[in-house]
Coordinates of C-alpha atoms in Angstrom, one line a residue:
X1 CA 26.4 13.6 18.4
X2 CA 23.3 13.5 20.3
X3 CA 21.3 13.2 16.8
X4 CA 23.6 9.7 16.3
X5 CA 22.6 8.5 19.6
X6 CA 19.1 8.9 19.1
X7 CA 19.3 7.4 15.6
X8 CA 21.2 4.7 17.1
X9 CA 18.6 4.0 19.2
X10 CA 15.8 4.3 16.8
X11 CA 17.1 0.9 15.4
X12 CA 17.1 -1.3 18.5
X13 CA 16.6 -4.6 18.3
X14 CA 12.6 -3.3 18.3
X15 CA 13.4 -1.2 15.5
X16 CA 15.0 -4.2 13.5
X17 CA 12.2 -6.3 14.4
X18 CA 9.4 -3.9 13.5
X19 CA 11.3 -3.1 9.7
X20 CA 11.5 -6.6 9.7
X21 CA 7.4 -7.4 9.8
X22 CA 6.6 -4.3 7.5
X23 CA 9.2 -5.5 5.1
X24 CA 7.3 -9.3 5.1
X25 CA 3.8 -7.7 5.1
X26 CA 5.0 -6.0 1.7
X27 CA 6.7 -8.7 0.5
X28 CA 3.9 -11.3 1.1
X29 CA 1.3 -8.6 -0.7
X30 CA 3.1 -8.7 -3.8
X31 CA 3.7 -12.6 -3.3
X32 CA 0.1 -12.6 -3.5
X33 CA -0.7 -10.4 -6.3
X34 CA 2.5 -11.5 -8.7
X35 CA 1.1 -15.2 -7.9
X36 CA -2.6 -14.8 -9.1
X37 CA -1.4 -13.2 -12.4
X38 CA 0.7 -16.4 -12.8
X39 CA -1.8 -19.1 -12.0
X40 CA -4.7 -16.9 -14.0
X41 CA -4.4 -19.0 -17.0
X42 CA -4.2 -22.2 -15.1
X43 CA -7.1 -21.1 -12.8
X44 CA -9.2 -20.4 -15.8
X45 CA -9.1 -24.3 -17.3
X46 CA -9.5 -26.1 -14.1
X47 CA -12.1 -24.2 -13.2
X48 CA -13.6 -24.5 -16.5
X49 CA -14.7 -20.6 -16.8
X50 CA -13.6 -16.9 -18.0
X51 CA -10.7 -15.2 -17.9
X52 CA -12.6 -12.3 -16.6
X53 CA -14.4 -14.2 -13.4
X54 CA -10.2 -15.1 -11.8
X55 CA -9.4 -11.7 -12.8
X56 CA -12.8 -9.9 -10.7
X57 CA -11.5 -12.3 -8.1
X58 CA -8.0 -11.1 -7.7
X59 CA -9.4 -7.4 -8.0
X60 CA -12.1 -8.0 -5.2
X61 CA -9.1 -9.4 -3.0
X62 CA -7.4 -5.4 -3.4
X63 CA -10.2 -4.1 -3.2
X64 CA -11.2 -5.8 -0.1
X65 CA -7.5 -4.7 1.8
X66 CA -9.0 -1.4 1.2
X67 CA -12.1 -1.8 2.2
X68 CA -11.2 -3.9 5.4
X69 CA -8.5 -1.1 6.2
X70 CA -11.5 0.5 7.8
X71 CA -11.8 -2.4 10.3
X72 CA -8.5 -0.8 11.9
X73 CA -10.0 1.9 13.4
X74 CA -12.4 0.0 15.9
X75 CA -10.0 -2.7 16.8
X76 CA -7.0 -0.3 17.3
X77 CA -9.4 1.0 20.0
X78 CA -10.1 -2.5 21.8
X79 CA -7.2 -4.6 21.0
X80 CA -2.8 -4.1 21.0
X81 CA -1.2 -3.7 17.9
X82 CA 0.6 -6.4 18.1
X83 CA -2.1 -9.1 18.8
X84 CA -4.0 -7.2 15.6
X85 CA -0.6 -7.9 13.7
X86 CA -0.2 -11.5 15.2
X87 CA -4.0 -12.6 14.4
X88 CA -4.6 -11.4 11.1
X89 CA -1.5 -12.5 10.0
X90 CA -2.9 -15.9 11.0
X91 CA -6.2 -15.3 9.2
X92 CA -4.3 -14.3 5.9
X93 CA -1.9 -17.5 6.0
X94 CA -5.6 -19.3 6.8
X95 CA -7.0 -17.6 3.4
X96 CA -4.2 -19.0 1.7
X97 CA -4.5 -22.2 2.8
X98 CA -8.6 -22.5 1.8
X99 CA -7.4 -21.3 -1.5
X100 CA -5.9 -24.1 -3.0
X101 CA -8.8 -26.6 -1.1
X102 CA -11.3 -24.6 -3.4
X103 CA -13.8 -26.2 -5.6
X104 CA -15.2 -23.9 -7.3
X105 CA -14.7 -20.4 -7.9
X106 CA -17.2 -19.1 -5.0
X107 CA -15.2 -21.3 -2.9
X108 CA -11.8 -19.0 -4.3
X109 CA -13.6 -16.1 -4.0
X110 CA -14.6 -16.6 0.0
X111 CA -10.8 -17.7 0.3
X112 CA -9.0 -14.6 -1.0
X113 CA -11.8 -11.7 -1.0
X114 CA -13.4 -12.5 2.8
X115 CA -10.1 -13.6 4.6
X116 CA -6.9 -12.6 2.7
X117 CA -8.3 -9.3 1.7
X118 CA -9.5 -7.5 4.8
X119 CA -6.7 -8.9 6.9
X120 CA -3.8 -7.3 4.4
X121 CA -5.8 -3.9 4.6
X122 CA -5.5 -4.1 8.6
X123 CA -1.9 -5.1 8.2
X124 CA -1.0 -2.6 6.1
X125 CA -2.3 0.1 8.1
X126 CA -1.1 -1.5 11.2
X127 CA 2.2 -1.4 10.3
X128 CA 2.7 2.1 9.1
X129 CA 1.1 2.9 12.2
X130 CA 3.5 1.1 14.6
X131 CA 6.8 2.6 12.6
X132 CA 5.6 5.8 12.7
X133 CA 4.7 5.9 16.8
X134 CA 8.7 4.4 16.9
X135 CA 10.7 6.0 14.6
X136 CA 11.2 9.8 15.0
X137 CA 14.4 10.5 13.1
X138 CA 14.9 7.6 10.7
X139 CA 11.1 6.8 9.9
X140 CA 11.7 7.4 5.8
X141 CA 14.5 5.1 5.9
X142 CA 12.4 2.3 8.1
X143 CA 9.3 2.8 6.0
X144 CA 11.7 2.5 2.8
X145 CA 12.9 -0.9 3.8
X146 CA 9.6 -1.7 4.4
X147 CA 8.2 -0.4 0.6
X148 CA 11.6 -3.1 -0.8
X149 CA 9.4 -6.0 -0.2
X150 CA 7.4 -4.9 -3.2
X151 CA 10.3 -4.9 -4.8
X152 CA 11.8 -8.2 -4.0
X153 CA 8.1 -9.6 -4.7
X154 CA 8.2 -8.6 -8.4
X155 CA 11.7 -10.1 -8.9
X156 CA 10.9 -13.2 -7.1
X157 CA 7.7 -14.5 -7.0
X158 CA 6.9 -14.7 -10.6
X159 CA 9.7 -17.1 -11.5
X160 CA 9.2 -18.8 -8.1
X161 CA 5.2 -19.0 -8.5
X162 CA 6.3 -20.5 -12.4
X163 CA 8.6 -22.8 -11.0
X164 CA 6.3 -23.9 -8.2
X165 CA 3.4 -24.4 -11.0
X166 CA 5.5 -26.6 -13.6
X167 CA 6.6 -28.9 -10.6
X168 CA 3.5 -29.6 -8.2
X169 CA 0.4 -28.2 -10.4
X170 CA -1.5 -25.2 -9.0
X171 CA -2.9 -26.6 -5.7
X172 CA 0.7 -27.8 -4.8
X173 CA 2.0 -23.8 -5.3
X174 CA -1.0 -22.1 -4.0
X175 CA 0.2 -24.9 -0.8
X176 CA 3.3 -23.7 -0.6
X177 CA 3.1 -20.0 -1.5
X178 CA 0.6 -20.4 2.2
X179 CA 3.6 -22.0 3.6
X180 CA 5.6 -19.0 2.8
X181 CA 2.6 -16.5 4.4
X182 CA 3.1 -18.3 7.6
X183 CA 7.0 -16.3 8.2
X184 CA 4.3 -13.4 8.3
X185 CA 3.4 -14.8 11.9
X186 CA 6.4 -15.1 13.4
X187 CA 7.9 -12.3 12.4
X188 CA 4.5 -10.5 13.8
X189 CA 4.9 -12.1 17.0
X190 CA 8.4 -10.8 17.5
X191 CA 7.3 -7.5 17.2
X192 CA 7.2 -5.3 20.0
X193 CA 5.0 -2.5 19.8
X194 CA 5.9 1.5 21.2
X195 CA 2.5 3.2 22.9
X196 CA 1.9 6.0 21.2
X197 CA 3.1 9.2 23.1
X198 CA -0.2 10.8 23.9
X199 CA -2.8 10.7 26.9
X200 CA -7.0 10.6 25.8
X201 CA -8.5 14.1 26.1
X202 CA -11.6 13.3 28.5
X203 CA -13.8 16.2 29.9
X204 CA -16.7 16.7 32.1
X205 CA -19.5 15.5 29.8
X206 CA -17.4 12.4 29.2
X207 CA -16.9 11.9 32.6
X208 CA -20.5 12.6 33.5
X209 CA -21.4 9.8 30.2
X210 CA -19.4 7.4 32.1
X211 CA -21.4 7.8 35.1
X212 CA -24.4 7.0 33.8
X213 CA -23.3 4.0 31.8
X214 CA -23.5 2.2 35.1
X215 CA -27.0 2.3 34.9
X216 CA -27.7 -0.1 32.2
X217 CA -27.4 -1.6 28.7
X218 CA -29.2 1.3 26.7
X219 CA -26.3 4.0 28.2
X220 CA -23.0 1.5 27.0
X221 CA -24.9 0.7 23.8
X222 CA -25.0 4.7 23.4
X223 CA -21.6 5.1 24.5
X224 CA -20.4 2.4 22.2
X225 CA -21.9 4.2 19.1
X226 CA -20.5 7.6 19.7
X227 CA -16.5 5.6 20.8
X228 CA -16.7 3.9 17.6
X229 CA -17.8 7.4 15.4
X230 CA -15.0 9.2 17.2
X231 CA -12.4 6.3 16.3
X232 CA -14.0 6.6 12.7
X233 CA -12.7 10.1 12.7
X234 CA -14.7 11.1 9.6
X235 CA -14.2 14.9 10.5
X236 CA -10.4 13.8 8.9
X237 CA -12.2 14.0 5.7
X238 CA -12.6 18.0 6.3
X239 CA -9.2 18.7 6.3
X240 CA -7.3 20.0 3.4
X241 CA -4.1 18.7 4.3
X242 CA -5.6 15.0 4.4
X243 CA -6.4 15.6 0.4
X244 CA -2.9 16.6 0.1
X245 CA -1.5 13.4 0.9
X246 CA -4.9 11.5 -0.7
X247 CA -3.8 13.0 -3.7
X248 CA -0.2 12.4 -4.1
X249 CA -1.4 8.7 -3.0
X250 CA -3.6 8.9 -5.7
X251 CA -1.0 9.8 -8.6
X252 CA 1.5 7.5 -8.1
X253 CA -1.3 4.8 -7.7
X254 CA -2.6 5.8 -10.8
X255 CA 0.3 5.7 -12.6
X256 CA 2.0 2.4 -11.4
X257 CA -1.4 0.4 -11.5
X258 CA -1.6 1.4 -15.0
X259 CA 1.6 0.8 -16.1
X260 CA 1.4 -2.8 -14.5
X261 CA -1.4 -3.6 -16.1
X262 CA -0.6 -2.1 -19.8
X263 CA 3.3 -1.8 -20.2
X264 CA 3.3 -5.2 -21.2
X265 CA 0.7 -5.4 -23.7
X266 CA 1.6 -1.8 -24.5
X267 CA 5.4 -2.8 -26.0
X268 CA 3.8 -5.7 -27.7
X269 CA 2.1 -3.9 -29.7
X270 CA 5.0 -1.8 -30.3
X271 CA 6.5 -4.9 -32.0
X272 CA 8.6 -6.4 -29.4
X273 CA 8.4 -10.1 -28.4
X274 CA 6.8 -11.2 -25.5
X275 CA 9.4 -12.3 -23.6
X276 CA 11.7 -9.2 -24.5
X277 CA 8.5 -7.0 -22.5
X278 CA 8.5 -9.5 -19.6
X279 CA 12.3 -9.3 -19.0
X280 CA 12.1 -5.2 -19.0
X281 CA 9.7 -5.1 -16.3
X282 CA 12.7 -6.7 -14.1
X283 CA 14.6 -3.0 -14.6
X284 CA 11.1 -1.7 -12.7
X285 CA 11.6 -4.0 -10.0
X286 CA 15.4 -3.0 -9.7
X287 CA 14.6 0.8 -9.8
X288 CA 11.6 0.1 -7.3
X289 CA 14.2 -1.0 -5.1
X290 CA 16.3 1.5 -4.3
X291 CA 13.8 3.9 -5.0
X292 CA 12.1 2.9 -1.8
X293 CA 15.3 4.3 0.5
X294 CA 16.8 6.9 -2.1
X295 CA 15.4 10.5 -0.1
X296 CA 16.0 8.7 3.2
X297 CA 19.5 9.9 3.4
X298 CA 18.4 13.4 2.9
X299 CA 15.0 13.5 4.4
X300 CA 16.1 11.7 7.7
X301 CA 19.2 14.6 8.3
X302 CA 16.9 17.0 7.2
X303 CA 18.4 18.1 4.0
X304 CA 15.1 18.1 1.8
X305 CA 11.8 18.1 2.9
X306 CA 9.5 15.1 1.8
X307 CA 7.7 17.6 0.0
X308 CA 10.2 19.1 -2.3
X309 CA 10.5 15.1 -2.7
X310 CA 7.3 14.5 -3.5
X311 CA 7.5 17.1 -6.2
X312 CA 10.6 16.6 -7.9
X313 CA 9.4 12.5 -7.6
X314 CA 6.3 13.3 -9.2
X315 CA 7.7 15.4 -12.2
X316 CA 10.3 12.5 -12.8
X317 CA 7.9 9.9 -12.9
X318 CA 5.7 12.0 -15.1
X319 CA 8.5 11.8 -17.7
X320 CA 9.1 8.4 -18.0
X321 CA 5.6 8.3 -19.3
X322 CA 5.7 11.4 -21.8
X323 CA 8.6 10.2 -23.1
X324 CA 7.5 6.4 -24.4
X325 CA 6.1 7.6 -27.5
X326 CA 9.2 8.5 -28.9
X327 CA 11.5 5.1 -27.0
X328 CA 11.5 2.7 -29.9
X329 CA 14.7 0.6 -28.6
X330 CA 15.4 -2.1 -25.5
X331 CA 18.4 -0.1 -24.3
X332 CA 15.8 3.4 -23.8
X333 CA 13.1 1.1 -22.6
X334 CA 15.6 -0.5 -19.9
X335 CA 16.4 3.0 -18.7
X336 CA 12.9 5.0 -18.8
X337 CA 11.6 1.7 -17.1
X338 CA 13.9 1.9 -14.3
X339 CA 12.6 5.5 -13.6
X340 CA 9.5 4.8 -13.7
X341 CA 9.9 2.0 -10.9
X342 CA 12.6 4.2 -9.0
X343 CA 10.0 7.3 -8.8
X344 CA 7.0 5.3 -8.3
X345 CA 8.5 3.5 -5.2
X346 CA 9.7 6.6 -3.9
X347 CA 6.0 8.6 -3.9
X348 CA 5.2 5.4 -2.0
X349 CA 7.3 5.9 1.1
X350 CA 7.3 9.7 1.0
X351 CA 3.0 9.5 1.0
X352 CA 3.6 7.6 4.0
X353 CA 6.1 10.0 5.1
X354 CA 4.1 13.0 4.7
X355 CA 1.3 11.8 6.7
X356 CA 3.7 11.2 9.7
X357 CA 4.5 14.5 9.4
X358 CA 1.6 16.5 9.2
X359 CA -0.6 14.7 11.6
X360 CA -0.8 13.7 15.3
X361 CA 0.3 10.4 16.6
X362 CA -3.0 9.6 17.7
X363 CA -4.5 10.0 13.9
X364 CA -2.0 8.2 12.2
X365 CA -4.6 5.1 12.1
X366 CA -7.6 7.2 10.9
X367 CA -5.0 8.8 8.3
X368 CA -3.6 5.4 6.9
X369 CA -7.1 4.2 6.7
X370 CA -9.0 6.8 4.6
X371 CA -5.7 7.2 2.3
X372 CA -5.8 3.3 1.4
X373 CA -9.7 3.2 1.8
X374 CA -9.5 6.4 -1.3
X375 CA -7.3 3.7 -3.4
X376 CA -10.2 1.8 -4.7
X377 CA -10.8 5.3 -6.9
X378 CA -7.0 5.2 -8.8
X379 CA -6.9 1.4 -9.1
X380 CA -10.3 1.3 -10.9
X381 CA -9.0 3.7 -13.4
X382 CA -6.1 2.7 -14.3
X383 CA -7.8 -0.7 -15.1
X384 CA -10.5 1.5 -17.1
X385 CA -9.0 4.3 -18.5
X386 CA -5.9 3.6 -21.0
X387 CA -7.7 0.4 -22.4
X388 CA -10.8 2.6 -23.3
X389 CA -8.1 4.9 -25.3
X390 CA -6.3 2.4 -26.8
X391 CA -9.8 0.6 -27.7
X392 CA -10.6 4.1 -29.5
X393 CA -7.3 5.2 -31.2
X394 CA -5.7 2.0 -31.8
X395 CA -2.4 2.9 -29.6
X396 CA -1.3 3.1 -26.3
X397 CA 0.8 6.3 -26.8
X398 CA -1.9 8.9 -26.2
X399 CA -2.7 6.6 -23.0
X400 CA 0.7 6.4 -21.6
X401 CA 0.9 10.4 -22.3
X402 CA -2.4 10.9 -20.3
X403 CA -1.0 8.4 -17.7
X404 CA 1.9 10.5 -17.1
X405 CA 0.4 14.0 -16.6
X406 CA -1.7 12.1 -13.5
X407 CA 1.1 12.7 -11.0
X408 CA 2.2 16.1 -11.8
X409 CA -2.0 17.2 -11.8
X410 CA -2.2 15.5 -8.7
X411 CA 0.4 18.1 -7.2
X412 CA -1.8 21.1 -7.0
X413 CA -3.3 20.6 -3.6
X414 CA 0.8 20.0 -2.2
X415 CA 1.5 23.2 -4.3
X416 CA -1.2 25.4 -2.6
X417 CA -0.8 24.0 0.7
X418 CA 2.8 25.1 0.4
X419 CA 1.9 28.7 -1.2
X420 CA -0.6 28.9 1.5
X421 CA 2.0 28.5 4.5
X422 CA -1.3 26.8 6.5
X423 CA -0.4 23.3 7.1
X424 CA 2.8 22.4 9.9
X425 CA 4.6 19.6 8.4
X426 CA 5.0 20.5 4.9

């Protein structure tokens, strides 16, 4: 009974409000990342160049979330979460708006790398963050909710983005997709944030520093320095158990990237029409979302443990990659694509998960940052590797194989850690 009343509390009107942001956050990243492969081909006439230059674009603009992710660190020291959350927001919904104003394609490139980039990466860490320091008994389920927005993205945006593109022309969707961003905002500034539950450790040489910062610029430019290595927290990179989670991150990531990028081209090449491989990625989307909240039942009431999770996630969606050279029909592709969606969302959340529960409240920032900063590694990959194989053999099949075994390799530093009996939280 007590247990209910906690849970019950959990999801407060805070608790609604703060599901509500990281479900927008999500849903506005894959907004933006459904909408540049739909506009690519338009992009690449009006601008009058390659394919490949709107494609590095779109790539920089991930690449820069991860990279600005690190910027969370510094100003989670300075500034409120919720002002972060508010003012980035803004900056993103800004980006979008310069997008469509663009001339040329440095112009599109300053738009979406330098402003919509870094301020997902802080948003994205941000609000993992501020979940985690409120939910204690239902944080799988809130983190889930947050993880459908991904899913909602895939099934809506690309017929939206279309829609938008056949009736105004690209500059009159970009316009409104921006319009869209701007809910992003609001729902930000309804957000109210829990402090975290833990007091700064301060000793005698800190105390002694901060006497002699008084005396002039060169002792607070010192001081400075050494805050902003300590919020850096690189010593995080030391620990074992951080790899853990890096690496479980690093399957799914992998694995999903790839298969976005290849299952389409991949069953066309299988003989299937182009439109037949488009509709089948919808089944990914629908397992993706309820794959998002289907361990929070069981991990939240402490039936399972996110790791035994992780692993039977990780086998699953391991499968539904072996498997495809021997699916040769729409009603096995239908079903094998729904796992993989369903498993891939649910190594998502559970990543996230697992680092709630294995570190301290006061390094969940520096944790969420080095695991999305360590993303650039899968994502380049899986752009690089099955191409490469199917440039050499002539078929995907071998590729998709390889992509599968990714996640289940990747368990080896959970497997140990567990064997080991060394890390609390597992």
């Amino acid at each position: 009974m007590y247990t209910l009343k906690k849970i019950a509390m959990e999801f407060d009107t805070d608790g609604y409000f703060l599901v509500l942001f990281s479900f927008t956050a999500n849903l506005m990243w894959g907004c933006v990342n459904k909408s540049m492969g739909v506009l690519l081909p338009t992009l690449t006439d009006q601008f009058t160049t390659h394919t490949w230059v709107i494609g590095i674009i779109a790539s920089l603009t991930g690449v820069m979330s991860y990279f600005g992710g690190l910027l969370t660190m510094p100003l989670d020291e300075r500034f409120s979460c919720r002002r972060l959350l508010v003012v980035t927001s803004a900056v993103e919904s800004i980006g979008l708006l310069l997008f469509p104003l663009a001339r040329s394609t440095i112009h599109m490139a300053l738009a979406l790398a330098v402003l919509v980039g870094p301020s997902v990466g802080i948003i994205m860490v941000l609000n993992k963050v501020v979940l985690g320091r409120h939910f204690r008994e239902r944080f799988t389920l809130a983190c889930g909710i947050g993880h459908a927005g991904q899913a909602v993205a895939l099934l809506a945006f690309a017929p939206m983005t279309q829609l938008f593109l056949d009736t105004y022309g690209w500059r009159g969707a970009a316009l409104l997709l921006a319009g869209i961003s701007m809910h992003q905002i609001a729902s930000a500034a309804v957000v109210r944030v829990t402090k975290a539950q833990y007091e700064p450790v301060t000793d005698c040489s800190d105390s002694y520093q901060d006497y002699n910062d008084k005396e002039g610029c060169r002792s607070r430019g010192k001081k400075s320095c050494l805050h902003l290595v300590k919020a850096v927290d690189l010593g995080i990179l030391l620990e074992f158990k951080f790899w853990i989670v890096s690496m479980c991150r690093f399957g799914v990531a992998f694995a999903f990237n790839s298969w976005m990028l290849y299952y389409v081209p991949h069953l066309e090449v299988k003989g299937f029409p182009p439109q037949v491989a488009a509709t089948l990625c919808s089944a990914a989307a629908v397992g993706y979302f309820f794959g998002s909240i289907m361990w929070a039942p069981l991990i939240d009431r402490g039936f399972m443990k996110c790791s035994t999770a992780i692993i039977v996630s990780s086998i699953s969606l391991s499968l539904s990659f072996v498997v495809d050279p021997w699916v040769n029909d729409i009603a096995s592709y239908a079903v094998v694509t729904f796992v993989c969606g369903l498993f891939s969302a649910a190594l998502y959340t559970l990543s996230d998960v697992l680092i709630r529960d294995i570190f301290e409240l006061d390094r969940l920032v520096s944790a969420y940052v080095w695991k999305q900063f360590f993303l650039f590694a899968p994502v380049f990959l899986a752009g690089f590797l099955p191409g490469w194989m199917y440039e050499a053999r002539g078929s995907y099949d071998l590729a998709f194989i390889m992509i599968g075994l990714v996640p289940t390799i990747c368990l080896l530093p959970l497997i140990i850690g567990l064997l080991r009996k060394t890390t609390n939280g597992l």
